[in-house]
Amino acid sequence: MGSKESMEGLKKSQDLLFKRPYLWIITISITSLNFLITYDFQKIDFQYFYYYLVDILTTYLIIEFYALGIRVLNKKIPLNQDFIKRVAYQLTLHTLSVILFSVILNELFDYIFFEGERLSLSFVFYTKDTIVALVFVLFFHVIYFALFFMSNQENLESLKIVPEVKLKVTDAYATKFLHPKEVVVVYSLFGITYVVGSDQNKYTSELTLKEFEERLDDSFFRANRKYIISQASIDSYKSSTNGKIEVKLKIMGTVDLSEIIIVSRDKASFFRSWVNSSS
């Protein structure tokens, strides 16, 4: 159901990985660790310092390319919408693209800064350094996903597999089960709970409005003591007296359903946030 907390966007602390100063800290850390793994320091000389500076630049550009891929994935497949698909794409296509970019960039910089003498498509580079790069990319994925889970509780909630909700209702002839998407309005009259479906039929239910409120998602709003409305049910709304909001419902052919309902002053700001979240 619509609430102040659910209107807030997900915090994305994992994106701090790609912001300064964290970006530079990660760049220097990875470069230094890779340098320790790759080179023999018993034969170290000034040229190694030159190698280190070039590796710093290379690592920085690779991380920027990694971040670019993440931004594309965030637009196409957000983590909180399709987690499994996103992980699959990030571990396969994204990883391969970063490794390929790493190879091309290393070869390019080798010819620019070392006239092709440092790598020159060397066997050692493609059997050792590329594997090290793959390990770093996969480790970076792990950190990114961990920060996603740690960023706030809503991220975890958004990934929980929730059983499909079916709402038991009754009409004059039979009992049936409605999917929440088939519900338009729920209201109470003389102690009886009524449900208006998307088929324009009216049903009764043994559930209370409070129980419906717990079962319905954020596309519904508890307008007052008697009404739960969906965004699909609203024709228009306007400010009323004393900070209240007057909501006009779409004509649904239900005799005892009020066309105009009032949202109290206490709920007015939540109602506007709820309506705006659907636009």
Short mmCIF file of N, CA and C in Angstrom, two decimals, residues 12-102:
data_model
loop_
_atom_site.label_atom_id
_atom_site.label_comp_id
_atom_site.label_asym_id
_atom_site.label_seq_id
_atom_site.Cartn_x
_atom_site.Cartn_y
_atom_site.Cartn_z
N LYS A 12 21.49 3.92 -3.20
CA LYS A 12 22.41 3.17 -4.05
C LYS A 12 23.85 3.39 -3.58
N SER A 13 24.15 2.87 -2.40
CA SER A 13 25.50 3.05 -1.89
C SER A 13 26.52 2.31 -2.74
N GLN A 14 26.08 1.26 -3.51
CA GLN A 14 27.01 0.56 -4.37
C GLN A 14 27.59 1.48 -5.45
N ASP A 15 26.86 2.54 -5.81
CA ASP A 15 27.34 3.46 -6.83
C ASP A 15 28.46 4.37 -6.33
N LEU A 16 28.68 4.35 -5.00
CA LEU A 16 29.80 5.12 -4.45
C LEU A 16 31.14 4.58 -4.93
N LEU A 17 31.15 3.32 -5.38
CA LEU A 17 32.37 2.73 -5.92
C LEU A 17 32.94 3.55 -7.06
N PHE A 18 32.06 4.24 -7.78
CA PHE A 18 32.47 4.94 -8.99
C PHE A 18 32.56 6.45 -8.79
N LYS A 19 32.57 6.88 -7.54
CA LYS A 19 32.68 8.30 -7.24
C LYS A 19 33.99 8.57 -6.51
N ARG A 20 34.54 9.75 -6.73
CA ARG A 20 35.77 10.14 -6.04
C ARG A 20 35.45 10.44 -4.58
N PRO A 21 36.31 10.14 -3.60
CA PRO A 21 37.68 9.62 -3.77
C PRO A 21 37.75 8.09 -3.86
N TYR A 22 36.59 7.40 -3.72
CA TYR A 22 36.60 5.93 -3.70
C TYR A 22 37.18 5.36 -5.00
N LEU A 23 36.88 6.03 -6.11
CA LEU A 23 37.37 5.55 -7.40
C LEU A 23 38.90 5.52 -7.43
N TRP A 24 39.51 6.58 -6.91
CA TRP A 24 40.98 6.64 -6.91
C TRP A 24 41.58 5.66 -5.92
N ILE A 25 40.92 5.50 -4.78
CA ILE A 25 41.41 4.54 -3.78
C ILE A 25 41.40 3.13 -4.35
N ILE A 26 40.31 2.78 -5.02
CA ILE A 26 40.20 1.44 -5.64
C ILE A 26 41.22 1.28 -6.75
N THR A 27 41.39 2.31 -7.56
CA THR A 27 42.35 2.26 -8.67
C THR A 27 43.77 2.00 -8.16
N ILE A 28 44.19 2.76 -7.17
CA ILE A 28 45.55 2.61 -6.62
C ILE A 28 45.71 1.25 -5.94
N SER A 29 44.66 0.81 -5.23
CA SER A 29 44.74 -0.47 -4.51
C SER A 29 44.87 -1.64 -5.49
N ILE A 30 44.05 -1.65 -6.52
CA ILE A 30 44.09 -2.74 -7.50
C ILE A 30 45.42 -2.73 -8.25
N THR A 31 45.85 -1.55 -8.67
CA THR A 31 47.12 -1.44 -9.40
C THR A 31 48.29 -1.93 -8.55
N SER A 32 48.32 -1.53 -7.29
CA SER A 32 49.41 -1.93 -6.40
C SER A 32 49.41 -3.44 -6.18
N LEU A 33 48.22 -4.01 -5.96
CA LEU A 33 48.14 -5.45 -5.74
C LEU A 33 48.55 -6.21 -6.99
N ASN A 34 48.07 -5.75 -8.14
CA ASN A 34 48.43 -6.39 -9.40
C ASN A 34 49.94 -6.29 -9.66
N PHE A 35 50.51 -5.15 -9.28
CA PHE A 35 51.95 -4.93 -9.46
C PHE A 35 52.75 -5.92 -8.62
N LEU A 36 52.27 -6.16 -7.39
CA LEU A 36 52.95 -7.10 -6.50
C LEU A 36 52.88 -8.53 -7.03
N ILE A 37 51.74 -8.85 -7.67
CA ILE A 37 51.56 -10.20 -8.21
C ILE A 37 52.38 -10.41 -9.48
N THR A 38 52.47 -9.36 -10.30
CA THR A 38 53.01 -9.50 -11.66
C THR A 38 54.53 -9.39 -11.74
N TYR A 39 55.13 -8.45 -10.99
CA TYR A 39 56.54 -8.12 -11.22
C TYR A 39 57.49 -8.72 -10.18
N ASP A 40 58.71 -8.94 -10.60
CA ASP A 40 59.78 -9.43 -9.73
C ASP A 40 60.52 -8.23 -9.15
N PHE A 41 60.33 -7.97 -7.87
CA PHE A 41 60.89 -6.77 -7.26
C PHE A 41 62.38 -6.91 -6.89
N GLN A 42 62.92 -8.07 -7.13
CA GLN A 42 64.36 -8.22 -6.93
C GLN A 42 65.15 -7.52 -8.03
N LYS A 43 64.48 -7.29 -9.15
CA LYS A 43 65.14 -6.62 -10.28
C LYS A 43 64.54 -5.24 -10.53
N ILE A 44 63.98 -4.64 -9.50
CA ILE A 44 63.27 -3.37 -9.65
C ILE A 44 64.24 -2.24 -10.00
N ASP A 45 63.77 -1.33 -10.87
CA ASP A 45 64.54 -0.12 -11.21
C ASP A 45 63.55 0.99 -11.53
N PHE A 46 64.08 2.12 -12.00
CA PHE A 46 63.23 3.28 -12.26
C PHE A 46 62.14 2.98 -13.30
N GLN A 47 62.44 2.08 -14.22
CA GLN A 47 61.47 1.77 -15.27
C GLN A 47 60.18 1.20 -14.68
N TYR A 48 60.30 0.52 -13.54
CA TYR A 48 59.12 -0.04 -12.91
C TYR A 48 58.16 1.05 -12.44
N PHE A 49 58.73 2.19 -12.03
CA PHE A 49 57.89 3.32 -11.62
C PHE A 49 57.09 3.84 -12.82
N TYR A 50 57.70 3.83 -13.97
CA TYR A 50 57.03 4.22 -15.22
C TYR A 50 55.91 3.22 -15.53
N TYR A 51 56.22 1.93 -15.38
CA TYR A 51 55.20 0.90 -15.56
C TYR A 51 54.00 1.14 -14.63
N TYR A 52 54.32 1.48 -13.39
CA TYR A 52 53.28 1.68 -12.38
C TYR A 52 52.34 2.82 -12.76
N LEU A 53 52.89 3.93 -13.23
CA LEU A 53 52.07 5.07 -13.63
C LEU A 53 51.17 4.72 -14.81
N VAL A 54 51.71 3.98 -15.77
CA VAL A 54 50.90 3.55 -16.92
C VAL A 54 49.81 2.59 -16.45
N ASP A 55 50.14 1.70 -15.52
CA ASP A 55 49.15 0.76 -14.99
C ASP A 55 48.05 1.48 -14.21
N ILE A 56 48.41 2.56 -13.52
CA ILE A 56 47.41 3.37 -12.81
C ILE A 56 46.39 3.93 -13.81
N LEU A 57 46.88 4.49 -14.89
CA LEU A 57 46.01 5.04 -15.93
C LEU A 57 45.14 3.94 -16.55
N THR A 58 45.77 2.80 -16.83
CA THR A 58 45.04 1.67 -17.43
C THR A 58 43.92 1.20 -16.51
N THR A 59 44.24 1.01 -15.24
CA THR A 59 43.24 0.54 -14.28
C THR A 59 42.09 1.52 -14.13
N TYR A 60 42.44 2.81 -14.09
CA TYR A 60 41.41 3.84 -13.96
C TYR A 60 40.43 3.78 -15.14
N LEU A 61 40.94 3.67 -16.34
CA LEU A 61 40.08 3.63 -17.52
C LEU A 61 39.24 2.35 -17.57
N ILE A 62 39.81 1.25 -17.11
CA ILE A 62 39.05 -0.01 -17.07
C ILE A 62 37.89 0.09 -16.07
N ILE A 63 38.15 0.71 -14.91
CA ILE A 63 37.09 0.88 -13.92
C ILE A 63 36.01 1.83 -14.45
N GLU A 64 36.42 2.87 -15.17
CA GLU A 64 35.43 3.77 -15.78
C GLU A 64 34.59 3.01 -16.80
N PHE A 65 35.22 2.13 -17.56
CA PHE A 65 34.47 1.30 -18.53
C PHE A 65 33.53 0.35 -17.80
N TYR A 66 34.01 -0.22 -16.71
CA TYR A 66 33.16 -1.08 -15.86
C TYR A 66 31.94 -0.30 -15.38
N ALA A 67 32.17 0.92 -14.90
CA ALA A 67 31.07 1.76 -14.40
C ALA A 67 30.08 2.11 -15.51
N LEU A 68 30.59 2.35 -16.72
CA LEU A 68 29.71 2.64 -17.85
C LEU A 68 28.79 1.45 -18.12
N GLY A 69 29.35 0.25 -18.08
CA GLY A 69 28.53 -0.95 -18.26
C GLY A 69 27.47 -1.09 -17.18
N ILE A 70 27.84 -0.76 -15.94
CA ILE A 70 26.89 -0.82 -14.83
C ILE A 70 25.75 0.17 -15.04
N ARG A 71 26.07 1.38 -15.51
CA ARG A 71 25.03 2.39 -15.74
C ARG A 71 24.06 1.93 -16.82
N VAL A 72 24.59 1.29 -17.86
CA VAL A 72 23.72 0.76 -18.93
C VAL A 72 22.82 -0.33 -18.36
N LEU A 73 23.38 -1.24 -17.58
CA LEU A 73 22.59 -2.32 -16.97
C LEU A 73 21.54 -1.78 -16.01
N ASN A 74 21.90 -0.72 -15.27
CA ASN A 74 20.94 -0.12 -14.33
C ASN A 74 19.72 0.43 -15.05
N LYS A 75 19.91 0.92 -16.26
CA LYS A 75 18.79 1.44 -17.04
C LYS A 75 17.97 0.32 -17.67
N LYS A 76 18.67 -0.70 -18.18
CA LYS A 76 18.00 -1.78 -18.89
C LYS A 76 17.42 -2.84 -17.96
N ILE A 77 18.21 -3.23 -16.95
CA ILE A 77 17.80 -4.30 -16.04
C ILE A 77 18.15 -3.91 -14.60
N PRO A 78 17.35 -3.07 -13.94
CA PRO A 78 17.66 -2.66 -12.56
C PRO A 78 17.73 -3.87 -11.63
N LEU A 79 18.64 -3.80 -10.68
CA LEU A 79 18.84 -4.92 -9.75
C LEU A 79 17.59 -5.26 -8.97
N ASN A 80 16.82 -4.24 -8.56
CA ASN A 80 15.66 -4.49 -7.72
C ASN A 80 14.42 -4.91 -8.51
N GLN A 81 14.53 -5.04 -9.83
CA GLN A 81 13.38 -5.45 -10.64
C GLN A 81 13.52 -6.87 -11.16
N ASP A 82 14.69 -7.24 -11.63
CA ASP A 82 14.90 -8.61 -12.12
C ASP A 82 16.32 -9.02 -11.73
N PHE A 83 16.48 -9.42 -10.47
CA PHE A 83 17.80 -9.66 -9.91
C PHE A 83 18.54 -10.79 -10.61
N ILE A 84 17.85 -11.90 -10.86
CA ILE A 84 18.50 -13.07 -11.47
C ILE A 84 19.01 -12.74 -12.88
N LYS A 85 18.17 -12.11 -13.67
CA LYS A 85 18.57 -11.75 -15.03
C LYS A 85 19.73 -10.77 -15.01
N ARG A 86 19.66 -9.80 -14.08
CA ARG A 86 20.72 -8.79 -13.98
C ARG A 86 22.05 -9.44 -13.61
N VAL A 87 22.04 -10.34 -12.64
CA VAL A 87 23.27 -11.02 -12.24
C VAL A 87 23.84 -11.82 -13.41
N ALA A 88 22.97 -12.51 -14.15
CA ALA A 88 23.42 -13.30 -15.29
C ALA A 88 24.11 -12.43 -16.34
N TYR A 89 23.50 -11.29 -16.67
CA TYR A 89 24.08 -10.39 -17.65
C TYR A 89 25.39 -9.78 -17.14
N GLN A 90 25.41 -9.43 -15.85
CA GLN A 90 26.60 -8.77 -15.31
C GLN A 90 27.78 -9.73 -15.23
N LEU A 91 27.51 -11.00 -14.91
CA LEU A 91 28.59 -11.98 -14.78
C LEU A 91 29.08 -12.51 -16.13
N THR A 92 28.27 -12.35 -17.16
CA THR A 92 28.67 -12.88 -18.48
C THR A 92 29.05 -11.76 -19.44
N LEU A 93 28.06 -11.12 -20.03
CA LEU A 93 28.33 -10.10 -21.06
C LEU A 93 29.16 -8.94 -20.52
N HIS A 94 28.80 -8.48 -19.34
CA HIS A 94 29.52 -7.34 -18.77
C HIS A 94 30.97 -7.72 -18.45
N THR A 95 31.16 -8.88 -17.85
CA THR A 95 32.51 -9.34 -17.52
C THR A 95 33.36 -9.50 -18.78
N LEU A 96 32.81 -10.15 -19.80
CA LEU A 96 33.55 -10.37 -21.04
C LEU A 96 33.91 -9.05 -21.72
N SER A 97 32.97 -8.10 -21.69
CA SER A 97 33.25 -6.80 -22.33
C SER A 97 34.37 -6.05 -21.59
N VAL A 98 34.40 -6.15 -20.26
CA VAL A 98 35.45 -5.49 -19.48
C VAL A 98 36.81 -6.14 -19.76
N ILE A 99 36.84 -7.48 -19.82
CA ILE A 99 38.10 -8.19 -20.10
C ILE A 99 38.60 -7.85 -21.50
N LEU A 100 37.69 -7.83 -22.48
CA LEU A 100 38.07 -7.48 -23.85
C LEU A 100 38.61 -6.06 -23.92
N PHE A 101 37.94 -5.14 -23.23
CA PHE A 101 38.40 -3.75 -23.19
C PHE A 101 39.79 -3.68 -22.54
N SER A 102 39.98 -4.47 -21.49
CA SER A 102 41.27 -4.50 -20.79
C SER A 102 42.40 -4.95 -21.73
#
